[in-house]
């Protein structure tokens, strides 16, 4: 799905827990998620900590979306 959307000219960021799978399917912008059962957070944290994790993840994804890429890129930091 990611590749088809990009073929239409729309840049995509793939947030995923298992980055090798994203690399295999050919995603261009990959942002690693937190964990398989809770990709965008940790329910054991407080509401404020959970919000901060999600805020940082979305910020990282938006920066990845702004970044021109020619090849598959994993945005770790």
mmCIF file of N, CA and C in Angstrom:
data_model
loop_
_atom_site.group_PDB
_atom_site.id
_atom_site.type_symbol
_atom_site.label_atom_id
_atom_site.label_comp_id
_atom_site.label_asym_id
_atom_site.label_seq_id
_atom_site.Cartn_x
_atom_site.Cartn_y
_atom_site.Cartn_z
ATOM 1 N N UNK A 1 0.821 -1.190 0.000
ATOM 2 C CA UNK A 1 0.000 0.000 0.000
ATOM 3 C C UNK A 1 0.867 1.257 0.000
ATOM 4 N N UNK A 2 1.942 1.236 0.796
ATOM 5 C CA UNK A 2 2.818 2.395 0.892
ATOM 6 C C UNK A 2 3.402 2.747 -0.478
ATOM 7 N N UNK A 3 3.899 1.757 -1.182
ATOM 8 C CA UNK A 3 4.505 1.993 -2.496
ATOM 9 C C UNK A 3 3.498 2.527 -3.500
ATOM 10 N N UNK A 4 2.271 2.032 -3.453
ATOM 11 C CA UNK A 4 1.250 2.488 -4.396
ATOM 12 C C UNK A 4 0.871 3.950 -4.146
ATOM 13 N N UNK A 5 0.782 4.327 -2.900
ATOM 14 C CA UNK A 5 0.468 5.728 -2.564
ATOM 15 C C UNK A 5 1.597 6.630 -3.047
ATOM 16 N N UNK A 6 2.838 6.214 -2.826
ATOM 17 C CA UNK A 6 3.978 7.008 -3.281
ATOM 18 C C UNK A 6 4.042 7.077 -4.801
ATOM 19 N N UNK A 7 3.651 6.014 -5.475
ATOM 20 C CA UNK A 7 3.620 6.035 -6.946
ATOM 21 C C UNK A 7 2.642 7.082 -7.460
ATOM 22 N N UNK A 8 1.615 7.353 -6.666
ATOM 23 C CA UNK A 8 0.641 8.375 -7.048
ATOM 24 C C UNK A 8 1.157 9.781 -6.764
ATOM 25 N N UNK A 9 2.370 9.886 -6.186
ATOM 26 C CA UNK A 9 2.960 11.194 -5.940
ATOM 27 C C UNK A 9 2.741 11.736 -4.546
ATOM 28 N N UNK A 10 2.215 10.914 -3.659
ATOM 29 C CA UNK A 10 1.954 11.353 -2.291
ATOM 30 C C UNK A 10 3.013 10.720 -1.383
ATOM 31 N N UNK A 11 3.852 11.545 -0.730
ATOM 32 C CA UNK A 11 4.862 10.966 0.149
ATOM 33 C C UNK A 11 4.223 10.317 1.371
ATOM 34 N N UNK A 12 4.821 9.215 1.821
ATOM 35 C CA UNK A 12 4.266 8.429 2.924
ATOM 36 C C UNK A 12 5.362 8.146 3.941
ATOM 37 N N UNK A 13 4.991 8.167 5.228
ATOM 38 C CA UNK A 13 5.877 7.717 6.294
ATOM 39 C C UNK A 13 5.249 6.468 6.881
ATOM 40 N N UNK A 14 6.048 5.398 6.940
ATOM 41 C CA UNK A 14 5.559 4.139 7.485
ATOM 42 C C UNK A 14 6.078 4.000 8.907
ATOM 43 N N UNK A 15 5.178 4.119 9.899
ATOM 44 C CA UNK A 15 5.536 3.902 11.296
ATOM 45 C C UNK A 15 5.294 2.427 11.571
ATOM 46 N N UNK A 16 6.368 1.724 11.963
ATOM 47 C CA UNK A 16 6.237 0.277 12.122
ATOM 48 C C UNK A 16 7.100 -0.232 13.270
ATOM 49 N N UNK A 17 6.718 -1.376 13.783
ATOM 50 C CA UNK A 17 7.466 -1.974 14.881
ATOM 51 C C UNK A 17 8.571 -2.907 14.391
ATOM 52 N N UNK A 18 8.433 -3.449 13.206
ATOM 53 C CA UNK A 18 9.432 -4.373 12.667
ATOM 54 C C UNK A 18 9.969 -3.767 11.369
ATOM 55 N N UNK A 19 11.033 -2.988 11.497
ATOM 56 C CA UNK A 19 11.550 -2.261 10.334
ATOM 57 C C UNK A 19 12.023 -3.158 9.195
ATOM 58 N N UNK A 20 12.554 -4.365 9.441
ATOM 59 C CA UNK A 20 12.935 -5.203 8.299
ATOM 60 C C UNK A 20 11.755 -5.519 7.364
ATOM 61 N N UNK A 21 10.569 -5.624 7.908
ATOM 62 C CA UNK A 21 9.399 -5.868 7.055
ATOM 63 C C UNK A 21 9.138 -4.652 6.172
ATOM 64 N N UNK A 22 9.240 -3.463 6.747
ATOM 65 C CA UNK A 22 9.049 -2.242 5.956
ATOM 66 C C UNK A 22 10.092 -2.138 4.862
ATOM 67 N N UNK A 23 11.324 -2.520 5.187
ATOM 68 C CA UNK A 23 12.375 -2.499 4.171
ATOM 69 C C UNK A 23 12.078 -3.506 3.065
ATOM 70 N N UNK A 24 11.540 -4.667 3.446
ATOM 71 C CA UNK A 24 11.216 -5.704 2.468
ATOM 72 C C UNK A 24 10.106 -5.261 1.523
ATOM 73 N N UNK A 25 9.091 -4.571 2.050
ATOM 74 C CA UNK A 25 7.977 -4.149 1.196
ATOM 75 C C UNK A 25 8.300 -2.885 0.407
ATOM 76 N N UNK A 26 9.447 -2.257 0.724
ATOM 77 C CA UNK A 26 9.898 -1.135 -0.087
ATOM 78 C C UNK A 26 9.465 0.235 0.372
ATOM 79 N N UNK A 27 9.111 0.390 1.632
ATOM 80 C CA UNK A 27 8.753 1.717 2.137
ATOM 81 C C UNK A 27 9.972 2.631 2.066
ATOM 82 N N UNK A 28 9.774 3.883 1.685
ATOM 83 C CA UNK A 28 10.893 4.819 1.543
ATOM 84 C C UNK A 28 11.236 5.538 2.837
ATOM 85 N N UNK A 29 10.241 5.956 3.594
ATOM 86 C CA UNK A 29 10.463 6.666 4.861
ATOM 87 C C UNK A 29 9.913 5.796 5.989
ATOM 88 N N UNK A 30 10.807 5.315 6.838
ATOM 89 C CA UNK A 30 10.414 4.384 7.894
ATOM 90 C C UNK A 30 10.751 4.981 9.248
ATOM 91 N N UNK A 31 9.769 5.023 10.132
ATOM 92 C CA UNK A 31 9.968 5.484 11.499
ATOM 93 C C UNK A 31 9.672 4.302 12.422
ATOM 94 N N UNK A 32 10.670 3.845 13.170
ATOM 95 C CA UNK A 32 10.437 2.726 14.087
ATOM 96 C C UNK A 32 9.447 3.091 15.192
ATOM 97 N N UNK A 33 8.552 2.177 15.489
ATOM 98 C CA UNK A 33 7.555 2.380 16.540
ATOM 99 C C UNK A 33 8.096 1.848 17.868
ATOM 100 N N UNK A 34 7.275 1.913 18.917
ATOM 101 C CA UNK A 34 7.701 1.562 20.269
ATOM 102 C C UNK A 34 7.789 0.042 20.469
ATOM 103 N N UNK A 35 6.683 -0.657 20.349
ATOM 104 C CA UNK A 35 6.652 -2.098 20.587
ATOM 105 C C UNK A 35 5.477 -2.708 19.829
ATOM 106 N N UNK A 36 5.553 -4.001 19.558
ATOM 107 C CA UNK A 36 4.519 -4.663 18.759
ATOM 108 C C UNK A 36 3.121 -4.528 19.367
ATOM 109 N N UNK A 37 2.912 -4.787 20.658
ATOM 110 C CA UNK A 37 1.538 -4.687 21.160
ATOM 111 C C UNK A 37 1.032 -3.237 21.273
ATOM 112 N N UNK A 38 1.956 -2.280 21.373
ATOM 113 C CA UNK A 38 1.566 -0.866 21.505
ATOM 114 C C UNK A 38 2.528 -0.017 20.678
ATOM 115 N N UNK A 39 2.320 0.049 19.354
ATOM 116 C CA UNK A 39 3.289 0.702 18.480
ATOM 117 C C UNK A 39 3.501 2.190 18.769
ATOM 118 N N UNK A 40 2.477 2.866 19.229
ATOM 119 C CA UNK A 40 2.616 4.307 19.443
ATOM 120 C C UNK A 40 2.508 4.707 20.907
ATOM 121 N N UNK A 41 2.931 3.853 21.806
ATOM 122 C CA UNK A 41 2.883 4.244 23.197
ATOM 123 C C UNK A 41 3.169 3.102 24.141
ATOM 124 N N UNK A 42 2.876 3.378 25.412
ATOM 125 C CA UNK A 42 3.091 2.396 26.467
ATOM 126 C C UNK A 42 2.006 2.619 27.518
ATOM 127 N N UNK A 43 1.027 1.747 27.605
ATOM 128 C CA UNK A 43 -0.097 1.968 28.519
ATOM 129 C C UNK A 43 0.297 1.955 30.001
ATOM 130 N N UNK A 44 1.508 1.526 30.304
ATOM 131 C CA UNK A 44 1.948 1.527 31.699
ATOM 132 C C UNK A 44 2.398 2.912 32.156
ATOM 133 N N UNK A 45 2.534 3.845 31.225
ATOM 134 C CA UNK A 45 2.986 5.188 31.564
ATOM 135 C C UNK A 45 1.824 6.080 31.978
ATOM 136 N N UNK A 46 2.165 7.220 32.553
ATOM 137 C CA UNK A 46 1.139 8.205 32.910
ATOM 138 C C UNK A 46 0.596 8.847 31.637
ATOM 139 N N UNK A 47 -0.514 9.524 31.771
ATOM 140 C CA UNK A 47 -1.126 10.201 30.626
ATOM 141 C C UNK A 47 -0.140 11.196 30.003
ATOM 142 N N UNK A 48 0.571 11.938 30.835
ATOM 143 C CA UNK A 48 1.510 12.947 30.344
ATOM 144 C C UNK A 48 2.687 12.297 29.605
ATOM 145 N N UNK A 49 3.213 11.207 30.149
ATOM 146 C CA UNK A 49 4.324 10.506 29.502
ATOM 147 C C UNK A 49 3.876 9.883 28.176
ATOM 148 N N UNK A 50 2.684 9.334 28.184
ATOM 149 C CA UNK A 50 2.113 8.747 26.970
ATOM 150 C C UNK A 50 1.934 9.815 25.892
ATOM 151 N N UNK A 51 1.423 10.960 26.280
ATOM 152 C CA UNK A 51 1.240 12.069 25.339
ATOM 153 C C UNK A 51 2.584 12.473 24.747
ATOM 154 N N UNK A 52 3.617 12.567 25.577
ATOM 155 C CA UNK A 52 4.935 12.985 25.104
ATOM 156 C C UNK A 52 5.511 11.984 24.103
ATOM 157 N N UNK A 53 5.349 10.700 24.373
ATOM 158 C CA UNK A 53 5.820 9.671 23.427
ATOM 159 C C UNK A 53 5.116 9.833 22.086
ATOM 160 N N UNK A 54 3.821 9.988 22.115
ATOM 161 C CA UNK A 54 3.059 10.121 20.862
ATOM 162 C C UNK A 54 3.394 11.414 20.133
ATOM 163 N N UNK A 55 3.550 12.478 20.875
ATOM 164 C CA UNK A 55 3.913 13.770 20.289
ATOM 165 C C UNK A 55 5.261 13.650 19.574
ATOM 166 N N UNK A 56 6.239 13.027 20.249
ATOM 167 C CA UNK A 56 7.563 12.856 19.650
ATOM 168 C C UNK A 56 7.509 11.978 18.406
ATOM 169 N N UNK A 57 6.684 10.936 18.449
ATOM 170 C CA UNK A 57 6.565 10.039 17.303
ATOM 171 C C UNK A 57 5.961 10.767 16.094
ATOM 172 N N UNK A 58 4.939 11.545 16.312
ATOM 173 C CA UNK A 58 4.314 12.288 15.209
ATOM 174 C C UNK A 58 5.270 13.353 14.683
ATOM 175 N N UNK A 59 5.991 14.018 15.574
ATOM 176 C CA UNK A 59 6.971 15.015 15.155
ATOM 177 C C UNK A 59 8.046 14.374 14.282
ATOM 178 N N UNK A 60 8.535 13.208 14.700
ATOM 179 C CA UNK A 60 9.550 12.487 13.927
ATOM 180 C C UNK A 60 8.988 12.101 12.551
ATOM 181 N N UNK A 61 7.748 11.657 12.518
ATOM 182 C CA UNK A 61 7.128 11.273 11.244
ATOM 183 C C UNK A 61 6.953 12.483 10.326
ATOM 184 N N UNK A 62 6.573 13.616 10.885
ATOM 185 C CA UNK A 62 6.421 14.824 10.065
ATOM 186 C C UNK A 62 7.769 15.292 9.515
ATOM 187 N N UNK A 63 8.818 15.204 10.314
ATOM 188 C CA UNK A 63 10.157 15.563 9.826
ATOM 189 C C UNK A 63 10.594 14.607 8.722
ATOM 190 N N UNK A 64 10.271 13.332 8.886
ATOM 191 C CA UNK A 64 10.586 12.356 7.841
ATOM 192 C C UNK A 64 9.828 12.672 6.558
ATOM 193 N N UNK A 65 8.600 13.096 6.701
ATOM 194 C CA UNK A 65 7.772 13.444 5.542
ATOM 195 C C UNK A 65 8.351 14.638 4.788
ATOM 196 N N UNK A 66 8.962 15.569 5.508
ATOM 197 C CA UNK A 66 9.568 16.755 4.889
ATOM 198 C C UNK A 66 10.905 16.461 4.224
ATOM 199 N N UNK A 67 11.525 15.363 4.607
ATOM 200 C CA UNK A 67 12.875 15.056 4.148
ATOM 201 C C UNK A 67 12.845 14.382 2.779
ATOM 202 N N UNK A 68 13.519 14.982 1.793
ATOM 203 C CA UNK A 68 13.598 14.327 0.489
ATOM 204 C C UNK A 68 14.471 13.072 0.603
ATOM 205 N N UNK A 69 14.011 11.976 0.040
ATOM 206 C CA UNK A 69 14.789 10.739 0.052
ATOM 207 C C UNK A 69 14.840 10.156 -1.361
ATOM 208 N N UNK A 70 15.964 9.545 -1.668
ATOM 209 C CA UNK A 70 16.112 8.856 -2.959
ATOM 210 C C UNK A 70 16.072 7.345 -2.769
ATOM 211 N N UNK A 71 16.282 6.902 -1.530
ATOM 212 C CA UNK A 71 16.363 5.484 -1.221
ATOM 213 C C UNK A 71 15.623 5.230 0.075
ATOM 214 N N UNK A 72 15.494 3.998 0.448
ATOM 215 C CA UNK A 72 14.844 3.673 1.720
ATOM 216 C C UNK A 72 15.655 4.272 2.854
ATOM 217 N N UNK A 73 14.939 4.951 3.783
ATOM 218 C CA UNK A 73 15.594 5.613 4.904
ATOM 219 C C UNK A 73 14.850 5.306 6.178
ATOM 220 N N UNK A 74 15.588 4.876 7.204
ATOM 221 C CA UNK A 74 15.007 4.629 8.525
ATOM 222 C C UNK A 74 15.373 5.828 9.382
ATOM 223 N N UNK A 75 14.361 6.502 9.916
ATOM 224 C CA UNK A 75 14.547 7.677 10.749
ATOM 225 C C UNK A 75 14.538 7.259 12.213
ATOM 226 N N UNK A 76 15.732 6.903 12.724
ATOM 227 C CA UNK A 76 15.833 6.421 14.106
ATOM 228 C C UNK A 76 15.791 7.538 15.132
ATOM 229 N N UNK A 77 16.427 8.647 14.835
ATOM 230 C CA UNK A 77 16.503 9.691 15.870
ATOM 231 C C UNK A 77 15.633 10.877 15.560
#
